[in-house]
PDB file of C-alpha atoms in Angstrom:
ATOM      1  CA  UNK A   1     141.352 117.917 105.577  1.00  0.00           C
ATOM      2  CA  UNK A   2     138.767 116.132 107.729  1.00  0.00           C
ATOM      3  CA  UNK A   3     137.730 117.661 111.011  1.00  0.00           C
ATOM      4  CA  UNK A   4     139.039 115.272 113.714  1.00  0.00           C
ATOM      5  CA  UNK A   5     136.491 116.640 116.183  1.00  0.00           C
ATOM      6  CA  UNK A   6     133.701 115.023 114.155  1.00  0.00           C
ATOM      7  CA  UNK A   7     135.203 111.562 114.433  1.00  0.00           C
ATOM      8  CA  UNK A   8     134.134 109.132 117.184  1.00  0.00           C
ATOM      9  CA  UNK A   9     136.828 108.828 119.828  1.00  0.00           C
ATOM     10  CA  UNK A  10     137.822 105.634 121.588  1.00  0.00           C
ATOM     11  CA  UNK A  11     136.016 105.355 124.875  1.00  0.00           C
ATOM     12  CA  UNK A  12     133.206 107.769 123.956  1.00  0.00           C
ATOM     13  CA  UNK A  13     129.835 106.319 124.997  1.00  0.00           C
ATOM     14  CA  UNK A  14     126.279 107.274 124.094  1.00  0.00           C
ATOM     15  CA  UNK A  15     124.546 107.634 127.459  1.00  0.00           C
ATOM     16  CA  UNK A  16     120.966 107.094 126.314  1.00  0.00           C
ATOM     17  CA  UNK A  17     121.997 104.000 124.359  1.00  0.00           C
ATOM     18  CA  UNK A  18     123.773 102.652 127.432  1.00  0.00           C
ATOM     19  CA  UNK A  19     120.609 103.201 129.469  1.00  0.00           C
ATOM     20  CA  UNK A  20     118.401 101.590 126.823  1.00  0.00           C
ATOM     21  CA  UNK A  21     120.593  98.498 126.735  1.00  0.00           C
ATOM     22  CA  UNK A  22     120.519  98.340 130.542  1.00  0.00           C
ATOM     23  CA  UNK A  23     116.717  98.194 130.403  1.00  0.00           C
ATOM     24  CA  UNK A  24     116.739  95.451 127.749  1.00  0.00           C
ATOM     25  CA  UNK A  25     119.263  93.404 129.712  1.00  0.00           C
ATOM     26  CA  UNK A  26     117.104  93.604 132.827  1.00  0.00           C
ATOM     27  CA  UNK A  27     114.122  92.275 130.858  1.00  0.00           C
ATOM     28  CA  UNK A  28     116.218  89.491 129.328  1.00  0.00           C
ATOM     29  CA  UNK A  29     115.619  87.257 132.355  1.00  0.00           C
ATOM     30  CA  UNK A  30     111.981  86.891 131.268  1.00  0.00           C
ATOM     31  CA  UNK A  31     110.397  88.484 134.359  1.00  0.00           C
ATOM     32  CA  UNK A  32     107.826  91.201 133.547  1.00  0.00           C
ATOM     33  CA  UNK A  33     108.425  94.473 135.354  1.00  0.00           C
ATOM     34  CA  UNK A  34     106.737  97.829 135.808  1.00  0.00           C
ATOM     35  CA  UNK A  35     108.478 101.019 134.681  1.00  0.00           C
ATOM     36  CA  UNK A  36     109.156 101.864 138.337  1.00  0.00           C
ATOM     37  CA  UNK A  37     110.762  98.483 138.986  1.00  0.00           C
ATOM     38  CA  UNK A  38     112.961  98.909 135.931  1.00  0.00           C
ATOM     39  CA  UNK A  39     113.905 102.418 137.004  1.00  0.00           C
ATOM     40  CA  UNK A  40     114.870 101.201 140.475  1.00  0.00           C
ATOM     41  CA  UNK A  41     116.930  98.269 139.187  1.00  0.00           C
ATOM     42  CA  UNK A  42     118.649 100.374 136.522  1.00  0.00           C
ATOM     43  CA  UNK A  43     119.305 103.234 138.949  1.00  0.00           C
ATOM     44  CA  UNK A  44     117.526 105.742 136.693  1.00  0.00           C
ATOM     45  CA  UNK A  45     114.714 108.250 137.094  1.00  0.00           C
ATOM     46  CA  UNK A  46     111.332 106.787 136.185  1.00  0.00           C
ATOM     47  CA  UNK A  47     110.664 109.469 133.541  1.00  0.00           C
ATOM     48  CA  UNK A  48     113.830 108.468 131.666  1.00  0.00           C
ATOM     49  CA  UNK A  49     112.914 104.783 131.763  1.00  0.00           C
ATOM     50  CA  UNK A  50     109.368 105.569 130.671  1.00  0.00           C
ATOM     51  CA  UNK A  51     110.621 107.406 127.569  1.00  0.00           C
ATOM     52  CA  UNK A  52     112.961 104.532 126.767  1.00  0.00           C
ATOM     53  CA  UNK A  53     110.136 102.021 127.105  1.00  0.00           C
ATOM     54  CA  UNK A  54     107.798 104.051 124.903  1.00  0.00           C
ATOM     55  CA  UNK A  55     110.432 104.145 122.142  1.00  0.00           C
ATOM     56  CA  UNK A  56     111.156 100.421 122.456  1.00  0.00           C
ATOM     57  CA  UNK A  57     107.457  99.638 122.467  1.00  0.00           C
ATOM     58  CA  UNK A  58     106.936 101.651 119.269  1.00  0.00           C
ATOM     59  CA  UNK A  59     109.511  99.391 117.579  1.00  0.00           C
ATOM     60  CA  UNK A  60     108.100  96.206 119.184  1.00  0.00           C
ATOM     61  CA  UNK A  61     111.316  95.589 121.121  1.00  0.00           C
ATOM     62  CA  UNK A  62     109.265  95.525 124.318  1.00  0.00           C
ATOM     63  CA  UNK A  63     105.601  94.749 124.886  1.00  0.00           C
ATOM     64  CA  UNK A  64     103.164  95.072 127.782  1.00  0.00           C
ATOM     65  CA  UNK A  65     101.279  92.352 129.579  1.00  0.00           C
ATOM     66  CA  UNK A  66      97.535  92.769 130.299  1.00  0.00           C
ATOM     67  CA  UNK A  67      98.608  94.019 133.749  1.00  0.00           C
ATOM     68  CA  UNK A  68     100.726  96.754 132.150  1.00  0.00           C
ATOM     69  CA  UNK A  69     104.128  95.245 132.954  1.00  0.00           C
ATOM     70  CA  UNK A  70     106.922  95.228 130.402  1.00  0.00           C
ATOM     71  CA  UNK A  71     108.548  92.220 128.701  1.00  0.00           C
ATOM     72  CA  UNK A  72     110.783  91.759 125.667  1.00  0.00           C
ATOM     73  CA  UNK A  73     108.881  92.092 122.395  1.00  0.00           C
ATOM     74  CA  UNK A  74     108.730  90.156 119.158  1.00  0.00           C
ATOM     75  CA  UNK A  75     110.700  92.845 117.337  1.00  0.00           C
ATOM     76  CA  UNK A  76     113.855  91.401 118.849  1.00  0.00           C
ATOM     77  CA  UNK A  77     113.319  88.249 116.808  1.00  0.00           C
ATOM     78  CA  UNK A  78     114.240  90.257 113.712  1.00  0.00           C
ATOM     79  CA  UNK A  79     117.585  91.114 115.284  1.00  0.00           C
ATOM     80  CA  UNK A  80     118.201  87.553 116.436  1.00  0.00           C
ATOM     81  CA  UNK A  81     117.575  86.261 112.920  1.00  0.00           C
ATOM     82  CA  UNK A  82     120.532  88.320 111.754  1.00  0.00           C
ATOM     83  CA  UNK A  83     122.722  87.141 114.640  1.00  0.00           C
ATOM     84  CA  UNK A  84     121.934  83.465 114.107  1.00  0.00           C
ATOM     85  CA  UNK A  85     122.148  83.591 110.336  1.00  0.00           C
ATOM     86  CA  UNK A  86     118.405  83.250 109.790  1.00  0.00           C
ATOM     87  CA  UNK A  87     118.422  79.684 111.065  1.00  0.00           C
ATOM     88  CA  UNK A  88     116.582  79.763 114.396  1.00  0.00           C
ATOM     89  CA  UNK A  89     114.168  76.974 113.546  1.00  0.00           C
ATOM     90  CA  UNK A  90     116.961  74.764 112.278  1.00  0.00           C
ATOM     91  CA  UNK A  91     118.979  75.524 115.400  1.00  0.00           C
ATOM     92  CA  UNK A  92     116.029  74.638 117.620  1.00  0.00           C
ATOM     93  CA  UNK A  93     115.641  71.320 115.814  1.00  0.00           C
ATOM     94  CA  UNK A  94     119.333  70.540 116.216  1.00  0.00           C
ATOM     95  CA  UNK A  95     119.194  71.423 119.931  1.00  0.00           C
ATOM     96  CA  UNK A  96     116.044  69.329 120.436  1.00  0.00           C
ATOM     97  CA  UNK A  97     117.763  66.360 118.808  1.00  0.00           C
ATOM     98  CA  UNK A  98     120.793  66.810 121.065  1.00  0.00           C
ATOM     99  CA  UNK A  99     118.570  67.088 124.145  1.00  0.00           C
ATOM    100  CA  UNK A 100     116.742  63.848 123.243  1.00  0.00           C
ATOM    101  CA  UNK A 101     119.927  61.894 122.558  1.00  0.00           C
ATOM    102  CA  UNK A 102     121.695  63.107 125.703  1.00  0.00           C
ATOM    103  CA  UNK A 103     118.552  63.114 127.919  1.00  0.00           C
ATOM    104  CA  UNK A 104     119.404  66.621 129.182  1.00  0.00           C
ATOM    105  CA  UNK A 105     118.492  70.226 128.453  1.00  0.00           C
ATOM    106  CA  UNK A 106     120.452  71.653 125.502  1.00  0.00           C
ATOM    107  CA  UNK A 107     121.296  75.312 124.920  1.00  0.00           C
ATOM    108  CA  UNK A 108     123.074  77.706 122.594  1.00  0.00           C
ATOM    109  CA  UNK A 109     124.874  80.719 124.058  1.00  0.00           C
ATOM    110  CA  UNK A 110     126.775  83.590 122.437  1.00  0.00           C
ATOM    111  CA  UNK A 111     129.341  86.022 123.877  1.00  0.00           C
ATOM    112  CA  UNK A 112     128.347  89.620 124.513  1.00  0.00           C
ATOM    113  CA  UNK A 113     131.236  91.659 125.809  1.00  0.00           C
ATOM    114  CA  UNK A 114     132.446  90.015 129.007  1.00  0.00           C
ATOM    115  CA  UNK A 115     129.321  87.850 129.317  1.00  0.00           C
ATOM    116  CA  UNK A 116     127.689  84.817 127.746  1.00  0.00           C
ATOM    117  CA  UNK A 117     123.998  85.065 126.869  1.00  0.00           C
ATOM    118  CA  UNK A 118     121.788  82.024 126.295  1.00  0.00           C
ATOM    119  CA  UNK A 119     119.778  82.574 123.110  1.00  0.00           C
ATOM    120  CA  UNK A 120     118.073  79.208 122.530  1.00  0.00           C
ATOM    121  CA  UNK A 121     117.201  76.202 124.691  1.00  0.00           C
ATOM    122  CA  UNK A 122     115.541  72.827 124.150  1.00  0.00           C
ATOM    123  CA  UNK A 123     114.449  70.135 126.580  1.00  0.00           C
ATOM    124  CA  UNK A 124     114.372  66.378 125.940  1.00  0.00           C
ATOM    125  CA  UNK A 125     111.166  64.567 125.017  1.00  0.00           C
ATOM    126  CA  UNK A 126     108.305  64.623 127.573  1.00  0.00           C
ATOM    127  CA  UNK A 127     108.727  62.150 130.384  1.00  0.00           C
ATOM    128  CA  UNK A 128     112.455  62.739 130.749  1.00  0.00           C
ATOM    129  CA  UNK A 129     113.489  64.528 133.943  1.00  0.00           C
ATOM    130  CA  UNK A 130     115.374  67.656 132.924  1.00  0.00           C
ATOM    131  CA  UNK A 131     116.408  71.108 134.090  1.00  0.00           C
ATOM    132  CA  UNK A 132     114.003  73.877 133.065  1.00  0.00           C
ATOM    133  CA  UNK A 133     116.167  76.453 131.370  1.00  0.00           C
ATOM    134  CA  UNK A 134     115.150  79.633 129.526  1.00  0.00           C
ATOM    135  CA  UNK A 135     116.816  81.983 126.999  1.00  0.00           C
ATOM    136  CA  UNK A 136     118.199  85.216 128.416  1.00  0.00           C
ATOM    137  CA  UNK A 137     120.347  83.607 131.098  1.00  0.00           C
ATOM    138  CA  UNK A 138     123.630  85.498 131.540  1.00  0.00           C
ATOM    139  CA  UNK A 139     126.962  84.514 133.018  1.00  0.00           C
ATOM    140  CA  UNK A 140     130.539  85.768 133.055  1.00  0.00           C
ATOM    141  CA  UNK A 141     132.652  84.739 130.070  1.00  0.00           C
ATOM    142  CA  UNK A 142     135.232  83.273 132.460  1.00  0.00           C
ATOM    143  CA  UNK A 143     132.782  81.113 134.429  1.00  0.00           C
ATOM    144  CA  UNK A 144     130.787  78.087 133.367  1.00  0.00           C
ATOM    145  CA  UNK A 145     131.447  75.662 130.557  1.00  0.00           C
ATOM    146  CA  UNK A 146     129.774  77.853 127.932  1.00  0.00           C
ATOM    147  CA  UNK A 147     132.163  80.782 128.398  1.00  0.00           C
ATOM    148  CA  UNK A 148     135.245  78.597 128.733  1.00  0.00           C
ATOM    149  CA  UNK A 149     134.270  76.796 125.528  1.00  0.00           C
ATOM    150  CA  UNK A 150     134.180  80.093 123.616  1.00  0.00           C
ATOM    151  CA  UNK A 151     137.529  81.118 125.112  1.00  0.00           C
ATOM    152  CA  UNK A 152     139.024  77.825 123.943  1.00  0.00           C
ATOM    153  CA  UNK A 153     138.365  78.859 120.330  1.00  0.00           C
ATOM    154  CA  UNK A 154     140.573  81.924 120.837  1.00  0.00           C
ATOM    155  CA  UNK A 155     144.390  82.031 120.960  1.00  0.00           C
ATOM    156  CA  UNK A 156     145.897  80.888 124.246  1.00  0.00           C
ATOM    157  CA  UNK A 157     146.539  83.588 126.829  1.00  0.00           C
ATOM    158  CA  UNK A 158     148.755  83.683 129.929  1.00  0.00           C
ATOM    159  CA  UNK A 159     147.013  82.703 133.166  1.00  0.00           C
ATOM    160  CA  UNK A 160     143.937  81.312 131.424  1.00  0.00           C
ATOM    161  CA  UNK A 161     142.039  78.586 133.261  1.00  0.00           C
ATOM    162  CA  UNK A 162     143.286  75.029 132.692  1.00  0.00           C
ATOM    163  CA  UNK A 163     139.806  74.028 131.528  1.00  0.00           C
ATOM    164  CA  UNK A 164     140.289  76.272 128.490  1.00  0.00           C
ATOM    165  CA  UNK A 165     143.447  74.439 127.429  1.00  0.00           C
ATOM    166  CA  UNK A 166     141.661  71.138 128.098  1.00  0.00           C
ATOM    167  CA  UNK A 167     138.851  72.193 125.779  1.00  0.00           C
ATOM    168  CA  UNK A 168     141.305  72.904 122.980  1.00  0.00           C
ATOM    169  CA  UNK A 169     142.473  69.295 123.216  1.00  0.00           C
ATOM    170  CA  UNK A 170     139.153  67.537 123.804  1.00  0.00           C
ATOM    171  CA  UNK A 171     136.625  69.817 122.122  1.00  0.00           C
ATOM    172  CA  UNK A 172     134.492  70.365 125.234  1.00  0.00           C
ATOM    173  CA  UNK A 173     134.460  71.732 128.801  1.00  0.00           C
ATOM    174  CA  UNK A 174     132.789  70.419 131.962  1.00  0.00           C
ATOM    175  CA  UNK A 175     131.972  72.563 135.006  1.00  0.00           C
ATOM    176  CA  UNK A 176     129.828  71.967 138.081  1.00  0.00           C
ATOM    177  CA  UNK A 177     127.894  74.615 140.001  1.00  0.00           C
ATOM    178  CA  UNK A 178     129.729  77.605 138.540  1.00  0.00           C
ATOM    179  CA  UNK A 179     126.608  79.312 137.213  1.00  0.00           C
ATOM    180  CA  UNK A 180     123.738  77.534 138.952  1.00  0.00           C
ATOM    181  CA  UNK A 181     124.311  75.611 142.190  1.00  0.00           C
ATOM    182  CA  UNK A 182     124.070  71.842 141.797  1.00  0.00           C
ATOM    183  CA  UNK A 183     123.975  71.851 138.000  1.00  0.00           C
ATOM    184  CA  UNK A 184     126.584  70.288 135.738  1.00  0.00           C
ATOM    185  CA  UNK A 185     127.280  71.952 132.416  1.00  0.00           C
ATOM    186  CA  UNK A 186     128.998  70.537 129.336  1.00  0.00           C
ATOM    187  CA  UNK A 187     129.766  72.851 126.424  1.00  0.00           C
ATOM    188  CA  UNK A 188     131.637  72.887 123.128  1.00  0.00           C
ATOM    189  CA  UNK A 189     132.701  75.824 120.937  1.00  0.00           C
ATOM    190  CA  UNK A 190     131.069  76.415 117.560  1.00  0.00           C
ATOM    191  CA  UNK A 191     131.315  78.962 114.758  1.00  0.00           C
ATOM    192  CA  UNK A 192     127.856  79.751 113.431  1.00  0.00           C
ATOM    193  CA  UNK A 193     126.985  81.171 110.031  1.00  0.00           C
ATOM    194  CA  UNK A 194     128.894  84.397 109.221  1.00  0.00           C
ATOM    195  CA  UNK A 195     131.570  83.429 111.764  1.00  0.00           C
ATOM    196  CA  UNK A 196     129.465  84.162 114.852  1.00  0.00           C
ATOM    197  CA  UNK A 197     131.191  82.499 117.862  1.00  0.00           C
ATOM    198  CA  UNK A 198     128.978  80.484 120.194  1.00  0.00           C
ATOM    199  CA  UNK A 199     128.837  77.551 122.583  1.00  0.00           C
ATOM    200  CA  UNK A 200     126.462  74.619 122.388  1.00  0.00           C
ATOM    201  CA  UNK A 201     125.920  72.837 125.663  1.00  0.00           C
ATOM    202  CA  UNK A 202     124.013  70.563 127.995  1.00  0.00           C
ATOM    203  CA  UNK A 203     122.909  71.308 131.548  1.00  0.00           C
ATOM    204  CA  UNK A 204     121.654  68.732 134.028  1.00  0.00           C
ATOM    205  CA  UNK A 205     121.363  67.780 137.679  1.00  0.00           C
ATOM    206  CA  UNK A 206     122.328  64.420 139.129  1.00  0.00           C
ATOM    207  CA  UNK A 207     123.584  61.448 137.137  1.00  0.00           C
ATOM    208  CA  UNK A 208     123.884  61.235 133.356  1.00  0.00           C
ATOM    209  CA  UNK A 209     125.635  59.014 130.832  1.00  0.00           C
ATOM    210  CA  UNK A 210     128.309  61.655 130.306  1.00  0.00           C
ATOM    211  CA  UNK A 211     130.339  59.611 127.842  1.00  0.00           C
ATOM    212  CA  UNK A 212     127.358  59.468 125.539  1.00  0.00           C
ATOM    213  CA  UNK A 213     126.448  63.112 126.233  1.00  0.00           C
ATOM    214  CA  UNK A 214     129.949  64.303 125.334  1.00  0.00           C
ATOM    215  CA  UNK A 215     129.921  62.249 122.150  1.00  0.00           C
ATOM    216  CA  UNK A 216     126.598  63.750 121.080  1.00  0.00           C
ATOM    217  CA  UNK A 217     127.693  67.245 122.119  1.00  0.00           C
ATOM    218  CA  UNK A 218     130.886  67.173 120.064  1.00  0.00           C
ATOM    219  CA  UNK A 219     128.988  65.807 117.097  1.00  0.00           C
ATOM    220  CA  UNK A 220     126.452  68.633 117.362  1.00  0.00           C
ATOM    221  CA  UNK A 221     129.218  71.238 117.655  1.00  0.00           C
ATOM    222  CA  UNK A 222     130.837  69.938 114.474  1.00  0.00           C
ATOM    223  CA  UNK A 223     127.457  69.971 112.758  1.00  0.00           C
ATOM    224  CA  UNK A 224     126.645  73.550 113.760  1.00  0.00           C
ATOM    225  CA  UNK A 225     130.068  74.762 112.634  1.00  0.00           C
ATOM    226  CA  UNK A 226     129.160  73.855 109.050  1.00  0.00           C
ATOM    227  CA  UNK A 227     126.873  76.013 106.853  1.00  0.00           C
ATOM    228  CA  UNK A 228     123.180  75.571 107.780  1.00  0.00           C
ATOM    229  CA  UNK A 229     122.323  74.099 104.362  1.00  0.00           C
ATOM    230  CA  UNK A 230     124.405  70.989 105.136  1.00  0.00           C
ATOM    231  CA  UNK A 231     123.056  70.319 108.642  1.00  0.00           C
ATOM    232  CA  UNK A 232     120.914  67.500 107.207  1.00  0.00           C
ATOM    233  CA  UNK A 233     117.894  68.033 109.432  1.00  0.00           C
TER     234      UNK A 233
END
């Protein structure tokens, strides 16, 4: 008979892993930090953060700038290849095409627990005024078009926001200023390779031909929900 004490129990957490992920999430905004800054923001002793950083650096998950500050490393690209089905370059091309057609910044975001994380972005062709937007941006799953779009692909729940039900009917969500003040966001749900849920979207300030943008957005969502080998790049 198996020893039940050796089995993982619901709710049991690995403290050092929690702390390591906290450090990575802090660096996900793209701002280089010193080990002391990371320790302060994470609420940890500097010696603990230093050991975490040394381990992550050995695996190329973090790297150091010439000034000795820490940023995310290229080793994370290996992990993202698995998440995105090995199709990052194809995804970037699809997003760039959407950005050009809609004349707005395009993005792809995936759910992570109770948050949405932007993993890829693309701006329209040079000369087009657009929002500068970088991967690593995080927002609550229940705020912003990206999160509501992902929720719309799930079964309906009591007390869900009306925008979620709207998205199930129309294939997209529109929000204004929920994540970044003054910015409008349009997003549609997609299922990437291997069933990974995601949201493809557009973010912009000011006026835009939204009818055209929505048309292009829904077309891109349908395209990304097919296997990558039929995207017809």
